[in-house]
Short mmCIF file of C-alpha atoms in Angstrom, two decimals:
data_model
loop_
_atom_site.label_atom_id
_atom_site.label_comp_id
_atom_site.label_asym_id
_atom_site.label_seq_id
_atom_site.Cartn_x
_atom_site.Cartn_y
_atom_site.Cartn_z
CA UNK A 459 146.69 97.73 114.51
CA UNK A 460 143.76 99.83 112.52
CA UNK A 461 142.19 96.16 111.61
CA UNK A 462 142.16 95.27 115.77
CA UNK A 463 140.77 98.81 116.81
CA UNK A 464 137.89 98.40 114.37
CA UNK A 465 137.19 94.84 115.69
CA UNK A 466 137.23 95.82 119.24
CA UNK A 467 135.28 99.01 118.58
CA UNK A 468 132.75 96.90 116.81
CA UNK A 469 132.76 94.20 120.09
CA UNK A 470 132.46 96.79 122.33
CA UNK A 471 129.49 98.20 120.55
CA UNK A 472 127.92 94.84 120.23
CA UNK A 473 128.39 94.08 123.90
CA UNK A 474 126.95 97.06 124.84
CA UNK A 475 123.78 96.83 123.34
CA UNK A 476 121.49 94.66 125.71
CA UNK A 477 118.47 92.38 124.37
CA UNK A 478 116.29 95.25 125.50
CA UNK A 479 118.12 97.81 123.50
CA UNK A 480 117.96 95.76 120.33
CA UNK A 481 114.37 94.60 120.74
CA UNK A 482 112.12 97.20 118.96
CA UNK A 483 108.80 95.27 120.08
CA UNK A 484 107.08 93.46 123.00
CA UNK A 485 105.68 90.23 122.75
CA UNK A 486 102.21 89.47 124.20
CA UNK A 487 101.37 85.98 124.69
CA UNK A 488 98.13 84.61 126.79
CA UNK A 489 95.13 82.33 127.03
CA UNK A 490 91.36 82.83 127.33
CA UNK A 491 90.23 80.37 129.84
CA UNK A 492 86.27 81.12 129.90
CA UNK A 493 85.24 82.68 126.49
CA UNK A 494 84.71 81.70 122.79
CA UNK A 495 86.53 85.13 121.45
CA UNK A 496 88.07 84.41 117.92
CA UNK A 497 90.32 87.32 118.42
CA UNK A 498 91.87 89.97 120.76
CA UNK A 499 92.70 93.43 119.67
CA UNK A 500 95.32 95.82 120.60
CA UNK A 501 94.77 99.05 120.08
CA UNK A 502 96.71 102.66 119.92
CA UNK A 503 99.98 101.25 120.51
CA UNK A 504 102.68 103.70 118.97
CA UNK A 505 105.50 101.92 116.96
CA UNK A 506 107.17 105.58 116.27
CA UNK A 507 106.77 107.84 119.24
CA UNK A 508 106.07 110.31 116.71
CA UNK A 509 102.91 108.69 114.92
CA UNK A 510 99.78 111.06 115.65
CA UNK A 511 97.47 107.88 116.08
CA UNK A 512 98.58 104.54 117.19
CA UNK A 513 97.74 101.44 115.51
CA UNK A 514 95.49 98.49 115.92
CA UNK A 515 96.97 94.88 115.63
CA UNK A 516 94.83 91.65 116.01
CA UNK A 517 96.14 88.40 117.80
CA UNK A 518 93.86 85.20 116.69
CA UNK A 519 93.11 82.81 119.31
CA UNK A 520 93.56 79.10 118.60
CA UNK A 521 91.08 76.32 119.37
CA UNK A 522 93.04 76.08 122.65
CA UNK A 523 92.24 79.66 123.70
CA UNK A 524 96.15 80.39 123.17
CA UNK A 525 96.76 84.33 121.57
CA UNK A 526 100.21 85.33 120.84
CA UNK A 527 101.53 88.85 119.07
CA UNK A 528 104.66 90.80 118.51
CA UNK A 529 103.93 94.45 118.98
CA UNK A 530 106.35 96.93 117.40
CA UNK A 531 107.42 99.83 119.64
CA UNK A 532 110.43 101.91 119.76
CA UNK A 533 109.48 103.21 123.29
CA UNK A 534 107.19 102.85 125.92
CA UNK A 535 104.00 103.23 124.86
CA UNK A 536 100.24 102.89 126.39
CA UNK A 537 97.14 101.26 124.65
CA UNK A 538 94.56 99.26 124.94
CA UNK A 539 93.51 95.70 124.87
CA UNK A 540 90.14 94.31 124.11
CA UNK A 541 88.51 91.06 124.39
CA UNK A 542 84.56 90.69 123.62
CA UNK A 543 83.13 93.61 124.84
CA UNK A 544 86.22 94.31 127.53
CA UNK A 545 88.72 96.71 127.34
CA UNK A 546 91.77 97.08 129.64
CA UNK A 547 94.63 99.61 129.26
CA UNK A 548 98.06 98.01 128.71
CA UNK A 549 101.45 99.81 128.70
CA UNK A 550 104.48 97.95 126.76
CA UNK A 551 107.89 98.62 126.32
CA UNK A 552 110.61 97.24 124.08
CA UNK A 553 111.51 93.80 125.01
CA UNK A 554 108.64 93.08 127.32
CA UNK A 555 107.82 89.52 127.30
CA UNK A 556 104.23 89.70 128.73
CA UNK A 557 101.79 86.83 129.55
CA UNK A 558 98.12 87.31 129.97
CA UNK A 559 95.60 85.20 131.37
CA UNK A 560 92.04 86.42 130.67
CA UNK A 561 89.29 84.38 132.77
CA UNK A 562 85.88 85.94 132.15
CA UNK A 563 86.21 89.65 133.05
CA UNK A 564 89.52 89.43 135.26
CA UNK A 565 93.13 89.45 134.08
CA UNK A 566 96.10 87.75 135.38
CA UNK A 567 99.73 89.11 134.26
CA UNK A 568 103.25 87.16 134.33
CA UNK A 569 106.49 87.62 132.91
CA UNK A 570 108.29 91.14 131.84
CA UNK A 571 105.93 93.75 132.12
CA UNK A 572 103.54 92.16 134.69
CA UNK A 573 103.82 94.66 137.78
CA UNK A 574 103.46 97.44 135.51
CA UNK A 575 100.27 95.89 134.09
CA UNK A 576 98.80 94.75 137.09
CA UNK A 577 99.04 98.19 138.85
CA UNK A 578 96.99 99.71 135.77
CA UNK A 579 94.44 97.03 135.83
CA UNK A 580 94.21 97.77 139.79
CA UNK A 581 94.06 101.57 139.05
CA UNK A 582 91.06 101.01 136.60
CA UNK A 583 88.98 99.63 139.47
CA UNK A 584 89.48 102.99 141.16
CA UNK A 585 86.36 105.20 140.18
CA UNK A 586 88.27 108.57 140.96
CA UNK A 587 91.09 107.72 138.62
CA UNK A 588 89.00 107.34 135.74
CA UNK A 589 89.69 110.66 134.00
CA UNK A 590 86.40 110.13 131.28
CA UNK A 591 84.34 109.26 134.11
CA UNK A 592 85.59 112.50 135.95
CA UNK A 593 85.03 114.59 132.62
CA UNK A 594 81.61 112.79 131.94
CA UNK A 595 80.53 113.76 135.36
CA UNK A 596 81.13 117.70 134.55
CA UNK A 597 78.54 117.35 131.72
CA UNK A 598 75.98 114.89 133.49
CA UNK A 599 76.22 116.52 137.04
CA UNK A 600 75.92 119.73 138.78
CA UNK A 601 79.06 121.13 140.33
CA UNK A 602 80.34 124.55 141.09
CA UNK A 603 83.61 125.29 139.72
CA UNK A 604 85.32 125.03 142.92
CA UNK A 605 83.80 121.25 142.88
CA UNK A 606 85.43 120.71 139.62
CA UNK A 607 89.07 121.51 140.48
CA UNK A 608 88.70 119.84 143.82
CA UNK A 609 88.11 116.76 141.91
CA UNK A 610 91.01 117.33 139.83
CA UNK A 611 93.33 117.47 142.90
CA UNK A 612 91.61 114.48 144.35
CA UNK A 613 92.49 112.56 140.71
CA UNK A 614 95.98 113.67 140.81
CA UNK A 615 96.57 112.74 144.69
CA UNK A 616 94.75 109.32 144.39
CA UNK A 617 96.83 108.23 141.42
CA UNK A 618 99.94 109.32 143.14
CA UNK A 619 98.97 107.43 146.34
CA UNK A 620 97.73 104.33 144.61
CA UNK A 621 101.04 104.21 143.08
CA UNK A 622 102.92 104.53 146.42
CA UNK A 623 101.13 101.80 147.93
CA UNK A 624 101.41 99.60 145.22
CA UNK A 625 105.36 100.05 145.11
CA UNK A 626 105.83 98.92 148.87
CA UNK A 627 104.99 95.08 147.29
CA UNK A 628 106.33 95.57 143.78
CA UNK A 629 109.11 96.47 141.75
CA UNK A 630 108.31 98.52 138.76
CA UNK A 631 110.63 99.57 136.27
CA UNK A 632 112.23 102.95 136.10
CA UNK A 633 110.67 103.50 132.65
CA UNK A 634 107.21 102.95 133.45
CA UNK A 635 107.33 105.10 136.96
CA UNK A 636 108.92 107.94 134.64
CA UNK A 637 106.08 107.65 132.30
CA UNK A 638 103.48 107.50 134.96
CA UNK A 639 104.74 110.49 136.59
CA UNK A 640 104.59 112.44 133.22
CA UNK A 641 101.01 111.11 132.33
CA UNK A 642 99.75 112.17 135.70
CA UNK A 643 100.97 115.96 134.95
CA UNK A 644 99.67 115.53 131.37
CA UNK A 645 96.38 114.53 132.89
CA UNK A 646 96.34 117.39 135.29
CA UNK A 647 97.14 120.15 132.73
CA UNK A 648 94.62 119.04 130.44
CA UNK A 649 91.81 118.84 133.36
CA UNK A 650 92.72 122.25 134.73
CA UNK A 651 92.69 123.86 131.01
CA UNK A 652 89.24 122.20 130.35
CA UNK A 653 87.26 122.67 133.57
CA UNK A 654 86.37 126.23 132.92
CA UNK A 655 85.59 125.68 128.99
CA UNK A 656 82.92 123.03 130.42
CA UNK A 657 81.74 125.22 133.33
CA UNK A 658 81.62 128.11 130.82
CA UNK A 659 79.46 126.19 128.42
CA UNK A 660 77.03 124.11 130.88
CA UNK A 661 76.26 127.21 132.53
CA UNK A 662 76.66 129.65 129.41
CA UNK A 663 78.85 132.05 130.66
CA UNK A 664 81.85 134.11 129.31
CA UNK A 665 84.73 132.12 130.09
CA UNK A 666 86.88 135.19 130.90
CA UNK A 667 84.14 136.32 133.75
CA UNK A 668 85.01 133.38 135.71
CA UNK A 669 86.77 133.41 138.99
CA UNK A 670 89.30 130.57 139.40
CA UNK A 671 90.73 129.12 142.28
CA UNK A 672 94.27 130.23 143.06
CA UNK A 673 96.71 128.48 140.94
CA UNK A 674 94.21 126.92 138.47
CA UNK A 675 95.36 129.36 135.37
CA UNK A 676 99.05 128.15 135.94
CA UNK A 677 98.94 126.37 132.44
CA UNK A 678 97.87 129.05 130.43
CA UNK A 679 101.04 130.02 128.63
CA UNK A 680 102.99 128.04 126.11
CA UNK A 681 106.45 128.37 128.35
CA UNK A 682 104.33 126.71 131.10
CA UNK A 683 103.27 123.69 129.05
CA UNK A 684 106.27 123.00 126.59
CA UNK A 685 108.71 120.17 127.70
CA UNK A 686 110.31 117.90 125.18
CA UNK A 687 110.67 115.25 127.78
CA UNK A 688 106.65 115.05 127.78
CA UNK A 689 106.39 113.75 124.59
CA UNK A 690 106.51 110.10 125.67
CA UNK A 691 102.88 110.69 126.46
CA UNK A 692 100.46 110.78 123.35
CA UNK A 693 98.25 113.16 124.86
CA UNK A 694 100.80 115.82 125.56
CA UNK A 695 100.63 117.43 121.91
CA UNK A 696 96.87 118.08 122.30
CA UNK A 697 97.50 120.50 125.13
CA UNK A 698 98.64 123.19 122.70
CA UNK A 699 95.60 123.24 120.75
CA UNK A 700 93.61 125.62 122.57
CA UNK A 701 96.61 128.03 123.13
CA UNK A 702 97.41 128.04 119.58
CA UNK A 703 93.84 128.52 118.44
CA UNK A 704 93.45 131.42 120.97
CA UNK A 705 96.51 133.31 120.10
CA UNK A 706 95.66 132.85 116.28
CA UNK A 707 92.32 134.44 116.61
CA UNK A 708 94.08 137.24 118.45
CA UNK A 709 97.03 137.79 115.57
CA UNK A 710 93.73 137.43 112.75
CA UNK A 711 91.86 140.08 114.59
CA UNK A 712 94.87 142.40 114.54
CA UNK A 713 95.59 141.53 110.73
CA UNK A 714 92.38 140.74 109.00
CA UNK A 715 94.88 139.95 105.87
CA UNK A 716 96.09 136.88 107.82
CA UNK A 717 94.68 133.63 106.97
CA UNK A 718 93.89 130.80 109.62
CA UNK A 719 96.58 128.46 108.62
CA UNK A 720 99.19 131.22 108.18
CA UNK A 721 98.31 132.61 111.89
CA UNK A 722 98.78 129.21 113.46
CA UNK A 723 101.58 128.60 111.77
CA UNK A 724 103.03 131.57 113.11
CA UNK A 725 102.08 130.89 116.43
CA UNK A 726 103.92 127.32 116.62
CA UNK A 727 106.89 128.79 114.90
CA UNK A 728 107.00 131.95 117.59
CA UNK A 729 105.64 130.06 120.67
CA UNK A 730 106.99 126.66 120.41
CA UNK A 731 110.75 125.17 120.06
CA UNK A 732 112.66 122.13 119.86
CA UNK A 733 110.83 118.71 119.36
CA UNK A 734 107.63 119.94 120.43
CA UNK A 735 107.10 121.96 117.45
CA UNK A 736 108.28 119.56 115.24
CA UNK A 737 105.63 117.09 116.73
CA UNK A 738 102.94 120.17 116.92
CA UNK A 739 103.37 120.60 112.80
CA UNK A 740 103.65 116.91 112.06
CA UNK A 741 100.41 116.68 113.61
CA UNK A 742 98.80 119.79 112.08
CA UNK A 743 99.85 118.20 108.71
CA UNK A 744 98.42 114.72 109.65
CA UNK A 745 95.11 116.24 110.36
CA UNK A 746 95.19 117.97 107.39
CA UNK A 747 95.61 115.15 104.86
CA UNK A 748 93.69 112.73 106.91
CA UNK A 749 90.94 114.32 108.45
CA UNK A 750 90.45 117.53 106.54
CA UNK A 751 91.51 116.23 103.05
CA UNK A 752 93.54 119.44 102.34
CA UNK A 753 97.18 120.81 102.38
CA UNK A 754 99.08 123.47 103.46
CA UNK A 755 102.02 123.88 101.12
CA UNK A 756 103.56 126.72 103.24
CA UNK A 757 103.04 124.55 106.50
CA UNK A 758 104.98 121.38 104.84
CA UNK A 759 107.72 123.32 103.31
CA UNK A 760 108.47 124.87 106.79
CA UNK A 761 108.19 121.95 108.56
CA UNK A 762 110.56 120.18 106.24
CA UNK A 763 113.14 123.29 106.77
CA UNK A 764 113.07 122.82 110.26
CA UNK A 765 112.93 119.31 110.90
CA UNK A 766 115.53 117.64 112.37
CA UNK A 767 113.67 114.66 114.11
CA UNK A 768 113.82 111.16 111.73
CA UNK A 769 110.80 109.78 113.22
CA UNK A 770 108.63 113.16 112.16
CA UNK A 771 110.50 113.17 108.72
CA UNK A 772 109.21 109.46 108.21
CA UNK A 773 105.50 109.97 109.15
CA UNK A 774 105.42 113.12 107.41
CA UNK A 775 106.81 111.52 104.18
CA UNK A 776 104.45 108.52 104.68
CA UNK A 777 101.03 110.40 105.05
CA UNK A 778 101.95 113.36 102.41
CA UNK A 779 102.67 110.12 100.07
CA UNK A 780 99.11 108.61 100.81
CA UNK A 781 97.44 111.97 100.38
CA UNK A 782 98.99 112.42 96.99
CA UNK A 783 97.80 108.28 96.04
CA UNK A 784 94.72 109.19 97.34
CA UNK A 785 93.95 112.32 95.28
CA UNK A 786 95.11 110.31 92.14
CA UNK A 787 92.24 108.00 92.79
CA UNK A 788 89.54 110.52 92.08
CA UNK A 789 88.06 110.00 88.28
CA UNK A 790 89.55 106.33 88.54
CA UNK A 791 87.44 102.94 88.85
CA UNK A 792 87.95 101.76 92.52
CA UNK A 793 91.28 100.43 93.34
CA UNK A 794 91.46 96.32 93.72
CA UNK A 795 92.00 96.10 97.33
CA UNK A 796 88.86 98.65 97.72
CA UNK A 797 86.56 96.44 96.13
CA UNK A 798 87.92 93.18 98.04
CA UNK A 799 87.06 95.07 101.30
CA UNK A 800 84.88 92.15 103.16
CA UNK A 801 81.52 93.42 104.30
CA UNK A 802 78.35 91.80 105.81
CA UNK A 803 74.56 92.63 104.87
CA UNK A 804 72.13 92.87 107.11
CA UNK A 805 71.49 89.16 106.95
CA UNK A 806 75.00 88.33 107.99
CA UNK A 807 75.95 87.22 104.42
CA UNK A 808 79.40 87.74 103.58
CA UNK A 809 80.37 89.72 100.49
CA UNK A 810 82.80 92.61 99.16
CA UNK A 811 82.79 95.84 98.11
CA UNK A 812 82.82 94.60 94.41
CA UNK A 813 79.82 92.63 95.15
CA UNK A 814 77.91 95.26 96.85
CA UNK A 815 78.50 97.80 94.08
CA UNK A 816 77.45 95.26 91.55
CA UNK A 817 73.79 95.53 93.01
CA UNK A 818 73.76 99.31 92.07
CA UNK A 819 74.99 99.04 88.61
CA UNK A 820 74.35 102.19 86.30
CA UNK A 821 73.32 103.89 89.35
CA UNK A 822 75.21 106.82 91.20
CA UNK A 823 76.29 105.29 94.93
CA UNK A 824 76.45 107.61 97.85
CA UNK A 825 77.96 105.80 100.64
CA UNK A 826 77.34 106.77 103.98
CA UNK A 827 80.03 105.45 106.38
CA UNK A 828 78.96 105.80 109.88
CA UNK A 829 78.51 104.36 113.49
CA UNK A 830 75.70 104.11 115.90
CA UNK A 831 78.06 105.63 118.87
CA UNK A 832 78.78 108.80 116.62
CA UNK A 833 76.66 111.59 117.38
CA UNK A 834 77.22 113.96 114.27
CA UNK A 835 76.35 110.52 112.26
CA UNK A 836 73.05 110.09 113.67
CA UNK A 837 71.95 113.98 113.56
CA UNK A 838 72.47 113.47 109.67
CA UNK A 839 69.98 110.76 109.30
CA UNK A 840 66.83 112.90 109.04
CA UNK A 841 68.39 114.87 106.35
CA UNK A 842 69.51 111.89 104.57
CA UNK A 843 66.38 110.37 104.49
CA UNK A 844 64.64 113.59 103.25
CA UNK A 845 67.50 113.95 100.36
CA UNK A 846 66.94 110.22 99.27
CA UNK A 847 62.94 110.67 99.04
CA UNK A 848 63.72 113.89 97.01
CA UNK A 849 65.95 112.03 94.57
CA UNK A 850 63.97 108.62 94.43
CA UNK A 851 63.10 109.11 90.86
CA UNK A 852 66.31 109.54 90.08
CA UNK A 853 69.42 106.69 89.56
CA UNK A 854 70.90 107.27 92.88
CA UNK A 855 71.50 104.76 95.67
CA UNK A 856 71.89 106.09 99.16
CA UNK A 857 74.17 102.88 101.02
CA UNK A 858 74.63 102.97 104.68
CA UNK A 859 77.90 101.14 105.66
CA UNK A 860 78.41 100.92 109.93
CA UNK A 861 81.83 100.35 111.40
CA UNK A 862 80.00 98.86 114.39
CA UNK A 863 80.69 95.06 115.25
CA UNK A 864 77.76 92.60 114.97
CA UNK A 865 75.55 92.23 118.15
CA UNK A 866 72.32 90.98 118.77
CA UNK A 867 70.63 94.29 118.60
CA UNK A 868 72.99 95.72 115.90
CA UNK A 869 70.60 95.71 113.07
CA UNK A 870 67.40 96.80 114.70
CA UNK A 871 69.15 99.66 115.95
CA UNK A 872 70.66 100.57 112.83
CA UNK A 873 67.25 100.52 111.01
CA UNK A 874 65.95 102.74 113.70
CA UNK A 875 68.60 105.10 113.60
CA UNK A 876 69.45 105.40 109.97
CA UNK A 877 65.30 105.52 109.61
CA UNK A 878 66.05 102.93 106.71
CA UNK A 879 66.45 98.92 106.14
CA UNK A 880 67.18 99.18 102.78
CA UNK A 881 71.09 98.95 101.26
CA UNK A 882 72.50 98.54 105.29
CA UNK A 883 76.38 96.79 105.52
CA UNK A 884 78.84 96.52 107.99
CA UNK A 885 82.31 96.22 107.83
CA UNK A 886 83.90 93.03 108.47
CA UNK A 887 87.09 94.84 110.11
CA UNK A 888 85.72 98.26 111.11
CA UNK A 889 88.18 101.09 110.70
CA UNK A 890 90.68 98.23 109.86
CA UNK A 891 89.52 97.56 106.32
CA UNK A 892 91.46 98.11 103.35
CA UNK A 893 88.83 100.73 102.28
CA UNK A 894 89.42 102.70 105.44
CA UNK A 895 93.63 102.30 105.23
CA UNK A 896 93.65 103.30 101.73
CA UNK A 897 91.28 106.63 101.75
CA UNK A 898 92.92 107.28 105.20
CA UNK A 899 89.29 107.29 106.90
CA UNK A 900 89.95 107.79 110.62
CA UNK A 901 86.66 108.90 111.73
CA UNK A 902 82.93 109.38 110.89
CA UNK A 903 80.60 110.04 109.27
CA UNK A 904 82.38 110.06 105.81
CA UNK A 905 80.78 110.15 102.68
CA UNK A 906 81.91 108.66 99.47
CA UNK A 907 80.48 109.37 95.80
CA UNK A 908 80.77 106.43 93.10
CA UNK A 909 79.75 107.32 89.73
CA UNK A 910 77.38 105.34 87.43
CA UNK A 911 80.45 103.50 85.77
CA UNK A 912 82.12 102.70 89.35
CA UNK A 913 84.70 105.78 89.43
CA UNK A 914 85.64 107.37 92.49
CA UNK A 915 84.22 110.83 92.33
CA UNK A 916 84.72 112.11 95.64
CA UNK A 917 86.04 110.48 99.55
CA UNK A 918 85.28 113.31 101.39
CA UNK A 919 81.83 114.59 100.07
CA UNK A 920 79.40 116.65 101.31
CA UNK A 921 76.82 115.61 104.24
CA UNK A 922 73.49 114.99 103.65
CA UNK A 923 72.09 118.70 104.78
CA UNK A 924 74.48 120.63 102.65
CA UNK A 925 72.41 121.77 99.35
CA UNK A 926 75.68 121.46 97.38
CA UNK A 927 75.25 117.88 97.47
CA UNK A 928 71.82 117.63 95.78
CA UNK A 929 73.12 119.69 92.96
CA UNK A 930 76.28 117.32 92.67
CA UNK A 931 74.27 113.91 92.47
CA UNK A 932 71.70 115.49 90.10
CA UNK A 933 74.21 116.00 87.82
CA UNK A 934 76.17 112.80 88.05
CA UNK A 935 73.22 110.86 87.67
CA UNK A 936 72.03 113.21 84.59
CA UNK A 937 75.34 112.18 83.13
#
């Protein structure tokens, strides 16, 4: 009787799991009709909903123009598809089998997930539904504060009306409708939070002196924003950044012995709860170890004490492990995978990081990893040029490595911005290179120092305008 009960329970469990529930990935197939693209990139899709940043995956295009890829995802996830210079939003759910036909600048969708992506594709063509364009206009055009809030209202209303019209002719998955509703709410909160900030900065006014329209300050408290249900949208946790920072500054002002890190942690613990608190702490840990190259033992200890979400714990374990491995690289020769990272020089000759460094044997190498589209990167170039000239008689080489893709105007623009035609390279795979992955480089500019013997001295070196950098380079060159 016992065995029979177990077998029946097992069969019931299996039969209750639909293929959709069992699948933890979405399949995307397609064909390119009028392009010589060799690959298509799928960016920002989150396999694990707790991932602070989504991943980029590449589908190779065969000689007939076909491509296919399985994208791991545990739940609905929104990302971007790039083909040549075109970018389009995509939304995928576990079990989707989406077919995409790329014909020049246009896309056609079939299969599971087709209706949802057809709607997003149509929505992207509605100018007033472009959040990035809306915010850009705040900076580049003259608007009253009332105008800005009206633009937010219009943005939300148009998104909702476009969805209502589309639903009259197409059936959309309930999961997507729920996601879109929450995404619209988060966009609304984000814009309402940022409009006064942008206006005050642009017009040089104290933000506290602004007369906000009725209801515009609706989301000024943690309680008004927090909702664990919103975690399906990647921008949700970012809504708390300004609230946490503002409250932390208040606490530091009333208690001068309180560090910034302790103040932020106390705010998070006191003001947030549930998964929202865990995801917020995870994001703080992630940015500490990947961008700030530091850790906060009290934050980490507290996170592991309160954590109940397996996805959060997996990400924290992974990132802290990577951080410890990265720290262990200091003072040692570069790892094999880093040395084998593929580059191109300014004549588009392929080589590896090893081959590049062989050119500078016996010299200290200061690597400037940058991009033409990065404002801070460009601003640092004059200081880099001056420092390079000051150290021209030393065994030091300044090497520039862009993450930009090849284009007709790439190298002339690189020479112009960097104010140098010497020691210029580009990564074959941009941010997806092994060097970036192993050193957790997710942003530019990033500066790296390698000594005369090929040992890694710093993966987070000072910027060219920092006087300490000159002292460090001189010391290394004199060894």
